mmCIF file of C-alpha atoms in Angstrom:
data_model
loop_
_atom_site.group_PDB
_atom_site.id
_atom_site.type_symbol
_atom_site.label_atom_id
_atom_site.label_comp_id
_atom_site.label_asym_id
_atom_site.label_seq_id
_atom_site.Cartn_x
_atom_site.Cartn_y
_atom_site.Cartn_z
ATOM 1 C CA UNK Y 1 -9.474 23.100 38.159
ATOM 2 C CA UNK Y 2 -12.853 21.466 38.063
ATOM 3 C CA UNK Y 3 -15.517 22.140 40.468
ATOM 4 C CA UNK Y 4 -17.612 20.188 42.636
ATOM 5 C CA UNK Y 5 -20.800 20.676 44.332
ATOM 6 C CA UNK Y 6 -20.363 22.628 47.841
ATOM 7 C CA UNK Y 7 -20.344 19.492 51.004
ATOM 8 C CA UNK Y 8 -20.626 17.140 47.674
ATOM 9 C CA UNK Y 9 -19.044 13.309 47.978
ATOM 10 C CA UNK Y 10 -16.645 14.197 45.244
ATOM 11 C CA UNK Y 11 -15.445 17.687 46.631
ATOM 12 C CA UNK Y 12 -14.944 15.862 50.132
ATOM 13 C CA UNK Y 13 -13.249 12.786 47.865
ATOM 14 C CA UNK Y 14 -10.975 15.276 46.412
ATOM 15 C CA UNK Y 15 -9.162 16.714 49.823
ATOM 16 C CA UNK Y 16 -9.138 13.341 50.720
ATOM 17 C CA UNK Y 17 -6.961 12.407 47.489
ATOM 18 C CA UNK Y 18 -4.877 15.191 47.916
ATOM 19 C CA UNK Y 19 -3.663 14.407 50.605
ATOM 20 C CA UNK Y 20 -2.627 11.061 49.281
ATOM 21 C CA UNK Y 21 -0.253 12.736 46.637
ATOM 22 C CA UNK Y 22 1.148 15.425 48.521
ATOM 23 C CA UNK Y 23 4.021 12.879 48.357
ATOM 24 C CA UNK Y 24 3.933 13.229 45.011
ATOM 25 C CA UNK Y 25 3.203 9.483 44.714
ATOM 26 C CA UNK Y 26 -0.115 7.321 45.384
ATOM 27 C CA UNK Y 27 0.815 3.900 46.568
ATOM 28 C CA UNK Y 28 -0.931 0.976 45.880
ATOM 29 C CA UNK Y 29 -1.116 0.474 49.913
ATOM 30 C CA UNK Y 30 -2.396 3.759 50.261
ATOM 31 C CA UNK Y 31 -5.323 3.050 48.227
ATOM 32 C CA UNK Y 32 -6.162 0.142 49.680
ATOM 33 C CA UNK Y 33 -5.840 1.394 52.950
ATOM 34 C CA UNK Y 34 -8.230 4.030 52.446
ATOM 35 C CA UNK Y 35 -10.570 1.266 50.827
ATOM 36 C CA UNK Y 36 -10.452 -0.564 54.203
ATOM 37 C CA UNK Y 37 -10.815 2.303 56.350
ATOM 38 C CA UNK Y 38 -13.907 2.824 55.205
ATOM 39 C CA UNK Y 39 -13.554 6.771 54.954
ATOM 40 C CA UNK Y 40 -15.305 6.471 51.528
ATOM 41 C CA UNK Y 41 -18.303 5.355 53.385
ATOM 42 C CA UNK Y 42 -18.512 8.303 56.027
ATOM 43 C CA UNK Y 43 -18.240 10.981 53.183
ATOM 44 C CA UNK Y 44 -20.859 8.943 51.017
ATOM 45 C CA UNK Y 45 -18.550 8.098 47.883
ATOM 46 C CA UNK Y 46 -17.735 4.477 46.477
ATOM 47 C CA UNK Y 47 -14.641 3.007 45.736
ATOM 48 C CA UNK Y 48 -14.553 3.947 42.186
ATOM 49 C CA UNK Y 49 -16.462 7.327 42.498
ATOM 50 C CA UNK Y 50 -13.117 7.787 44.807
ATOM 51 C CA UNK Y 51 -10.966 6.081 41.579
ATOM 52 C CA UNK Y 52 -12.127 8.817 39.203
ATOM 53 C CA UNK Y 53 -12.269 12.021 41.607
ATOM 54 C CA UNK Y 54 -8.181 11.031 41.943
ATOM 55 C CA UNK Y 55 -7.544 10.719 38.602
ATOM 56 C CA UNK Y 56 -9.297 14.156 38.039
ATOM 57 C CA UNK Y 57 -6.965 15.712 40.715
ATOM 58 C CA UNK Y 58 -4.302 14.130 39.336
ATOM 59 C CA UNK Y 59 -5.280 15.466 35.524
ATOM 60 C CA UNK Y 60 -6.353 18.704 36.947
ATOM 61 C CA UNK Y 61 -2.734 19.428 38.754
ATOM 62 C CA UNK Y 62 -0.733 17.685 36.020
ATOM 63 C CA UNK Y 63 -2.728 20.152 33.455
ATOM 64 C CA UNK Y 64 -1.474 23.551 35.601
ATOM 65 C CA UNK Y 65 2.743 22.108 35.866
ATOM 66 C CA UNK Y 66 5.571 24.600 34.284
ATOM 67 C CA UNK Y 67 8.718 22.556 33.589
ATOM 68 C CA UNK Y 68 7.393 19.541 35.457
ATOM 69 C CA UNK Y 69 6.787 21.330 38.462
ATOM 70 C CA UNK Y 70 3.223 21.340 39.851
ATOM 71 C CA UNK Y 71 2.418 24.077 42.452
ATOM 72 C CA UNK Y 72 -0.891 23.845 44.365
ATOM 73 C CA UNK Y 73 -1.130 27.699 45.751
ATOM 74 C CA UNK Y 74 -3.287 28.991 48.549
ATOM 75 C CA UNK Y 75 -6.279 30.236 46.497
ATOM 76 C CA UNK Y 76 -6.519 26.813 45.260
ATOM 77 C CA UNK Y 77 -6.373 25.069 48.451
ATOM 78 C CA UNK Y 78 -8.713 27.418 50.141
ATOM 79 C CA UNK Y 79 -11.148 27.049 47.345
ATOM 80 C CA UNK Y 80 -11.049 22.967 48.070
ATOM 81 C CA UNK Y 81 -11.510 23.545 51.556
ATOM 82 C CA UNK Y 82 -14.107 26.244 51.164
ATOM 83 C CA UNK Y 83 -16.241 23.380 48.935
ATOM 84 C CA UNK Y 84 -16.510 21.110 51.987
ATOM 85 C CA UNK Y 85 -18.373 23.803 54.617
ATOM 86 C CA UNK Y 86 -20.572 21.483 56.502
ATOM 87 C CA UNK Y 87 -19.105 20.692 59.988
ATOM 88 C CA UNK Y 88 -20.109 17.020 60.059
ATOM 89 C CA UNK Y 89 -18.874 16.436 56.614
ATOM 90 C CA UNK Y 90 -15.660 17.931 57.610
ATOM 91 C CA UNK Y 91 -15.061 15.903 60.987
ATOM 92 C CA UNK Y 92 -16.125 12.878 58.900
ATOM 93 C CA UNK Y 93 -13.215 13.303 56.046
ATOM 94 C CA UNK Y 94 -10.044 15.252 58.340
ATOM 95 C CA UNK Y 95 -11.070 13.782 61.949
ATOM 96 C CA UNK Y 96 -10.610 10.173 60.147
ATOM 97 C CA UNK Y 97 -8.027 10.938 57.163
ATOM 98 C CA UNK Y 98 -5.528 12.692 59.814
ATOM 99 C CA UNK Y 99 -5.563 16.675 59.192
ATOM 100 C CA UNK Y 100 -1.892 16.388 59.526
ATOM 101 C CA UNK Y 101 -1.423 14.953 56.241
ATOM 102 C CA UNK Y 102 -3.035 18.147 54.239
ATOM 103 C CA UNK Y 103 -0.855 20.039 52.485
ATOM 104 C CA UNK Y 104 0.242 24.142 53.478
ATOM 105 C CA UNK Y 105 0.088 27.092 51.352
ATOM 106 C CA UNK Y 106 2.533 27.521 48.610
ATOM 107 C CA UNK Y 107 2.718 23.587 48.621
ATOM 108 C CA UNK Y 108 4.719 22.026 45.705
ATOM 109 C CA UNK Y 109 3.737 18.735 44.317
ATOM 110 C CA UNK Y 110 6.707 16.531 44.008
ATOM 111 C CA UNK Y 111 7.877 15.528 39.996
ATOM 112 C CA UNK Y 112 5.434 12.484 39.804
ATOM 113 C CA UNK Y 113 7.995 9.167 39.768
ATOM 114 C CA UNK Y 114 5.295 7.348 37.188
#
């Protein structure tokens, strides 16, 4: 996995986009839902900043899959939550992006449907 700067736009972007594919799936309506909400804004990335940070995610899981499976494991998650440490940063991105939506430990990524 790639790293970000700790508290960094991109390293806040990136929990944000993972919880988009826990599903397994990013819908077109979930994109532009998060381009309306303007979440991007309160963690200080643009839309396409957002775009690529995604698409790195989504390389940076695909690149890790056995047999089409992607696993996301808990030293990987904590690491992505340890990069965002500042406490307004992180009521900023999971107070508005629903904390609900991030995925557990030992959190398997469904086969992607593209």
């Amino acid at each position: 996995m790639r790293s970000y700067p700790k508290n960094s736009p991109r390293a806040a972007g990136r929990l944000l986009a993972l919880t988009m594919i826990v599903d397994g799936n990013v819908a077109l309506s979930e994109l532009k839902a998060v381009y309306r909400s303007r979440i991007l804004d309160h963690i200080a990335l643009d839309d396409d900043e957002f775009d690529t940070v995604l698409h790195e995610l989504c390389n940076d899981l695909l690149a890790t899959a056995h047999h089409g499976t992607v696993q996301v494991d808990t030293a990987t998650i904590d690491a992505f939550l340890d990069d965002v440490e500042s406490p307004e940063l992180r009521r900023n991105l999971l107070g508005r992006c629903g904390a609900s939506r991030m995925p557990t430990a030992g959190w398997r990524m469904p086969k992607p449907s593209f």
